């Protein structure tokens, strides 16, 4: 992975301003910014992708039976114009 890659003039080019945010459009061909989440699987050598069960995100949701949700703003609130 090229996530911890250092960037210098040879990888960025001379027209890239140093204080601008780096995007995949401005990096070299190995630069991948991603979207901030961890991958849920692996790439195969033939170009496929398979999801691994141990890497999938699991959400623990509490039991909400008998829980009466109330609106954040009541319907009886007068309309402000």
Coordinates of C-alpha atoms in Angstrom, one line a residue:
X1 CA 0.0 0.0 0.0
X2 CA 1.2 3.5 -0.7
X3 CA -0.6 5.2 2.2
X4 CA 2.6 6.1 4.1
X5 CA 4.3 7.3 0.9
X6 CA 6.3 10.5 1.0
X7 CA 5.7 13.1 -1.7
X8 CA 8.4 15.2 -3.2
X9 CA 8.9 17.2 -6.4
X10 CA 9.3 14.1 -8.5
X11 CA 6.0 12.6 -7.5
X12 CA 3.9 15.8 -7.5
X13 CA 5.4 17.7 -10.3
X14 CA 6.6 21.3 -10.4
X15 CA 3.1 22.9 -11.1
X16 CA 1.6 21.6 -7.8
X17 CA 1.4 24.2 -5.1
X18 CA 2.8 22.9 -1.8
X19 CA 0.0 24.3 0.4
X20 CA -2.9 22.8 -1.7
X21 CA -4.7 19.6 -0.4
X22 CA -3.4 16.5 -2.2
X23 CA -6.1 14.7 -4.2
X24 CA -5.8 11.5 -6.3
X25 CA -5.9 13.7 -9.4
X26 CA -2.6 15.4 -8.4
X27 CA -0.7 12.4 -7.0
X28 CA 1.3 9.8 -8.9
X29 CA -0.3 6.6 -10.2
X30 CA 0.3 4.8 -6.9
X31 CA -1.4 7.4 -4.7
X32 CA -4.8 6.3 -3.4
X33 CA -6.6 8.6 -1.0
X34 CA -9.6 6.3 -0.2
X35 CA -12.6 7.4 1.7
X36 CA -11.5 6.9 5.3
X37 CA -13.0 3.5 6.0
X38 CA -11.3 0.1 6.5
X39 CA -11.7 -2.4 3.7
X40 CA -14.1 -5.3 4.2
X41 CA -12.3 -7.8 2.1
X42 CA -9.4 -8.5 -0.2
X43 CA -8.5 -8.2 -3.9
X44 CA -7.7 -11.3 -5.8
X45 CA -4.8 -11.7 -8.2
X46 CA -7.3 -11.9 -11.1
X47 CA -9.0 -8.6 -10.4
X48 CA -11.9 -9.8 -8.3
X49 CA -12.8 -8.8 -4.7
X50 CA -14.2 -11.0 -1.9
X51 CA -15.6 -9.9 1.4
X52 CA -14.2 -11.5 4.6
X53 CA -16.6 -12.1 7.4
X54 CA -14.2 -11.2 10.1
X55 CA -13.6 -7.7 8.5
X56 CA -17.3 -6.8 8.1
X57 CA -18.6 -4.1 10.4
X58 CA -21.0 -5.3 13.1
X59 CA -23.4 -2.9 14.7
X60 CA -24.7 -3.8 18.2
X61 CA -28.2 -2.2 18.3
X62 CA -30.0 -2.3 21.7
X63 CA -33.5 -3.8 21.9
X64 CA -36.0 -1.1 21.3
X65 CA -39.2 -3.0 22.0
X66 CA -41.6 -0.9 24.2
X67 CA -39.5 2.2 23.7
X68 CA -41.6 5.2 22.7
X69 CA -39.7 7.6 20.5
X70 CA -40.7 11.2 20.7
X71 CA -40.1 13.8 18.0
X72 CA -37.3 16.3 18.5
X73 CA -39.8 19.1 17.8
X74 CA -43.4 18.6 18.9
X75 CA -46.1 18.9 16.3
X76 CA -48.0 21.3 18.6
X77 CA -45.1 23.8 18.4
X78 CA -46.4 27.1 16.8
X79 CA -45.0 27.8 13.3
X80 CA -42.4 30.7 13.4
X81 CA -42.6 33.0 10.4

